[in-house]
Coordinates of C-alpha atoms in Angstrom, one line a residue:
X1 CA -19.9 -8.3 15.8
X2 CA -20.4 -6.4 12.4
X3 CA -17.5 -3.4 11.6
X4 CA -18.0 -1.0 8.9
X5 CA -15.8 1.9 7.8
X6 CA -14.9 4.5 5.3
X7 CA -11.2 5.6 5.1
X8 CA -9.1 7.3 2.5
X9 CA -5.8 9.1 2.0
X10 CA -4.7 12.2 0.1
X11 CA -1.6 13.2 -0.3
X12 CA 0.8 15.0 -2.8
X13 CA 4.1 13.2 -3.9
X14 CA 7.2 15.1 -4.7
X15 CA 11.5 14.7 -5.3
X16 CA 14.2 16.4 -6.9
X17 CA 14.0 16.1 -10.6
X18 CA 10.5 14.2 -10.5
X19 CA 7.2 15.1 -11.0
X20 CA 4.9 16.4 -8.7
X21 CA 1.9 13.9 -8.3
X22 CA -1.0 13.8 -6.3
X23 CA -2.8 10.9 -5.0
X24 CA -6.2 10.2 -3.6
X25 CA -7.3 6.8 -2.3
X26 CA -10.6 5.8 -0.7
X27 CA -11.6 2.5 0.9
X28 CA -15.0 0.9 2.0
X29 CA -14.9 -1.6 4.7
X30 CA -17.2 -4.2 5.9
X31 CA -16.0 -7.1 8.5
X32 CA -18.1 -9.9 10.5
X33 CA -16.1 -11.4 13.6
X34 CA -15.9 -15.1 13.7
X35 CA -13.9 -15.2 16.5
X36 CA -13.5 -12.0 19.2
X37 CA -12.2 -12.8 22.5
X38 CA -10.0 -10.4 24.6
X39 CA -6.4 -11.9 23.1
X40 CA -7.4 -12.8 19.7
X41 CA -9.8 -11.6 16.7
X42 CA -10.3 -13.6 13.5
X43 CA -12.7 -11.8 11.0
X44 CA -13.7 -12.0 7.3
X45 CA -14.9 -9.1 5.1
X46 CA -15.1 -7.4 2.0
X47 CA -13.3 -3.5 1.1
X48 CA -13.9 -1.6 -1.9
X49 CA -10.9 0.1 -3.2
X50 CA -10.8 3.6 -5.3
X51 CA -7.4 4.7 -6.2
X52 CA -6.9 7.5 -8.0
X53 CA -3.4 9.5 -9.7
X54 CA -3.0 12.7 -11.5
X55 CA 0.0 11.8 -13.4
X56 CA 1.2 8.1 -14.5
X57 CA 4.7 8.6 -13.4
X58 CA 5.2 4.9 -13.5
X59 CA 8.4 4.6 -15.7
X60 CA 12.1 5.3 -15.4
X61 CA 12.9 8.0 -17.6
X62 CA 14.0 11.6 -16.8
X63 CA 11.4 13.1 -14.6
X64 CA 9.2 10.1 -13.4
X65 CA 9.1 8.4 -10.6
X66 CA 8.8 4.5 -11.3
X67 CA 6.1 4.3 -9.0
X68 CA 2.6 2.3 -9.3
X69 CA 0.7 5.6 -10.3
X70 CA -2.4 4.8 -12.6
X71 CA -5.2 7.5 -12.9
X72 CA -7.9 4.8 -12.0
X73 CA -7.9 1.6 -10.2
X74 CA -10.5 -0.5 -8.6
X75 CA -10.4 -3.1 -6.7
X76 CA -13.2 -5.9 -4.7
X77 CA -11.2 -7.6 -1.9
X78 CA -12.4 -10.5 0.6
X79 CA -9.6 -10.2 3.4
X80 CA -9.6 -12.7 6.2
X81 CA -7.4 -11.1 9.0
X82 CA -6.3 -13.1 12.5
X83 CA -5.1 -11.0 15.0
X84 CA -3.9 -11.4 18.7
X85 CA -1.4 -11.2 21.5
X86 CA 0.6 -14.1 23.7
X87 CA 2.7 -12.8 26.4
X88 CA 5.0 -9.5 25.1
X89 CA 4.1 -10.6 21.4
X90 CA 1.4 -8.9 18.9
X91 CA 0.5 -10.6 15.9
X92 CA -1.0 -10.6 12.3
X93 CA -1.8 -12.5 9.4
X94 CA -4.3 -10.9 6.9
X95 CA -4.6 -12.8 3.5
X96 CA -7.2 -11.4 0.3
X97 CA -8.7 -12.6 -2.5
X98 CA -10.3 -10.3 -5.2
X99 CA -11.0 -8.5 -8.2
X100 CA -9.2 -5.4 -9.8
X101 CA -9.3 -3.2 -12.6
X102 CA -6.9 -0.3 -13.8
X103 CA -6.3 2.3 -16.2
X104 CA -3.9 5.3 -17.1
X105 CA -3.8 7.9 -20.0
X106 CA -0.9 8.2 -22.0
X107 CA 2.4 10.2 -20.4
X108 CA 5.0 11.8 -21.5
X109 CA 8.6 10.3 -21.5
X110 CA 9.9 13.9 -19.6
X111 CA 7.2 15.3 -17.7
X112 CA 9.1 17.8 -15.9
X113 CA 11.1 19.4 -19.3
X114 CA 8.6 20.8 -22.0
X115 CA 11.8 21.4 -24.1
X116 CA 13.3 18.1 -23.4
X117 CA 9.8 16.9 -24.7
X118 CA 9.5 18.6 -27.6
X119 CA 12.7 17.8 -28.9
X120 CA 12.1 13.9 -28.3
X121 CA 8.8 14.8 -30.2
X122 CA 11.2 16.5 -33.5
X123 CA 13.4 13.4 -32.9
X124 CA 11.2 10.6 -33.7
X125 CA 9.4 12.4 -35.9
X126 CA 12.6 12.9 -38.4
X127 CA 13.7 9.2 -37.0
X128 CA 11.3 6.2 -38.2
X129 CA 13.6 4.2 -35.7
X130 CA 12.9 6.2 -33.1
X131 CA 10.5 4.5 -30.3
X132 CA 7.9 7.7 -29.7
X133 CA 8.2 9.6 -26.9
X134 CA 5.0 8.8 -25.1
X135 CA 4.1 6.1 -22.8
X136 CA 1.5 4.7 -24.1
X137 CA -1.9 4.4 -21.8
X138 CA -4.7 1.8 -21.4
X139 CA -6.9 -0.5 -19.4
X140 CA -5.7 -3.9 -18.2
X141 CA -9.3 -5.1 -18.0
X142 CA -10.4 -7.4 -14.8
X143 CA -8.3 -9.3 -13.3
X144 CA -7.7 -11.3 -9.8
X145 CA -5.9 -9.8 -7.4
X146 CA -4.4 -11.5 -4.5
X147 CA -2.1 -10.1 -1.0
X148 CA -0.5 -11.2 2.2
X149 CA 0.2 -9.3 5.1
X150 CA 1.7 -10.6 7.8
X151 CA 3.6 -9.0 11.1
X152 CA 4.9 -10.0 14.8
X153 CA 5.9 -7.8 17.5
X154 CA 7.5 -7.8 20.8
X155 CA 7.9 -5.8 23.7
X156 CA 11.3 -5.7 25.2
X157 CA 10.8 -3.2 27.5
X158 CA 7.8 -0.4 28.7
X159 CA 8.9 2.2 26.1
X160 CA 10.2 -0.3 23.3
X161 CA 8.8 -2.5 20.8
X162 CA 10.8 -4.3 18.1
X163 CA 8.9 -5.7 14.9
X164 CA 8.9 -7.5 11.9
X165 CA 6.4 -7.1 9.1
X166 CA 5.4 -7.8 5.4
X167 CA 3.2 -7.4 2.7
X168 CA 2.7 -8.7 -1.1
X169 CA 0.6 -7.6 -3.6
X170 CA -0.1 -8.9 -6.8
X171 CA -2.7 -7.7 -9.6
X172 CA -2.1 -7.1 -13.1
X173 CA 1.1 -4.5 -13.7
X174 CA 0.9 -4.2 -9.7
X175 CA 3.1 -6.9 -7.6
X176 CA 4.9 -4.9 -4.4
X177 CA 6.7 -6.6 -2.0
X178 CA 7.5 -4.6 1.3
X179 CA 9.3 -5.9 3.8
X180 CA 10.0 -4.0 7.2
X181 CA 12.2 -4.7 10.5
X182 CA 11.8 -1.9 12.8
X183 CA 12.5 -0.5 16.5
X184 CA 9.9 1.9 17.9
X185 CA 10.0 4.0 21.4
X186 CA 6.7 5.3 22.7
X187 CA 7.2 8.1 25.1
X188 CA 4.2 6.9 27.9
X189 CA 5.7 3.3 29.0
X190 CA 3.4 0.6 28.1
X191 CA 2.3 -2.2 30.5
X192 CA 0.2 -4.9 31.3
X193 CA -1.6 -6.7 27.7
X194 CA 0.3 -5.7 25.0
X195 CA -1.8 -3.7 22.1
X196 CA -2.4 -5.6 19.5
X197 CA -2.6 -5.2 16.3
X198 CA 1.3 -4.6 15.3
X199 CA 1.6 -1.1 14.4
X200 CA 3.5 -1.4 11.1
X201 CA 4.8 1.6 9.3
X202 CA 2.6 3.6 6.2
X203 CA 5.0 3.2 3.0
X204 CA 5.4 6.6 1.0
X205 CA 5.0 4.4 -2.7
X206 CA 4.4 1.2 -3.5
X207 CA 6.2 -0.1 -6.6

């Protein structure tokens, strides 16, 4: 069968001492199954990505949050995901191939001190040797973009599921690896066919 979706996320980012930053990210989804039987799926597609920051907070100095932040990035992906069960296990590998582009305006090196700032700016203005204190912005252009997602779960008993999960991502001035081992308890017991999908855990950032 044929599977199209819309789905997105908003969401607003904050910590002590770093900039508040709001995110928005929308995705377009269109799969064909090659394969759907009741333990296993196998399906290729292609997702359109728009991913959207207010604030570059990509860097390490006082007030940022050295998180993957830029104000526009798009990306063309062509995922091929395999998914099924066997026995108490769930399982999935998802690889992509694709195209991205992103860009960011310039930020400054203390976003959450105006005084701070300013005085930087006096700084290197009486200091030739001074780097300035802006990080500068720009667009990386096209470039391919590649990931891996992979994740196996068990049931070990009707109200707890142990699992074991990854994902890398690599475009230009983007390359997250998350990696994630994790015990979950559902309060209604679950039995007969395990679900499937695993249900891996949302990251708050990717970096």
């Amino acid at each position: 069968g044929r599977t199209r979706g819309i789905g997105g996320r908003v969401a607003v980012l904050t910590g002590q001492s770093v900039a508040t930053n709001e995110e928005l990210r929308l995705t377009l989804l269109q799969s064909h199954d090659l394969i759907d039987r009741r333990d296993m799926q196998l399906n290729v597609g292609a997702d359109f990505t728009y991913w959207h920051f207010t604030k570059d907070l990509s860097q390490f100095s006082f007030g940022h949050g050295g998180y993957y932040s830029p104000q526009q990035y798009l990306s063309v992906n062509f995922p091929v995901r395999w998914t099924g069960r066997w026995r108490d296990y769930a399982y999935l590998l998802e690889p992509s191939v694709g195209l991205s582009s992103a860009s960011s305006k310039d930020s400054p090196y203390y976003p959450t001190d105006a005084a701070l700032q300013a005085q930087a700016v006096i700084n290197a203005a009486g200091d030739p040797n001074l780097p300035s204190p802006t990080y500068a912005g720009g667009s990386g252009g096209v470039g391919l973009s590649y990931s891996l997602q992979g994740a196996l779960e068990k049931r070990v008993a009707a109200n707890w599921f142990v699992g074991a999960g990854f994902r890398i991502d690599r475009a230009e001035f983007y390359s997250p690896n998350v990696l994630q081992l994790y015990l979950r308890y559902e309060i209604k017991p679950k039995r007969g066919l395990v679900e499937y999908p695993p249900r891996l855990l949302r990251t708050y950032a990717d970096f």
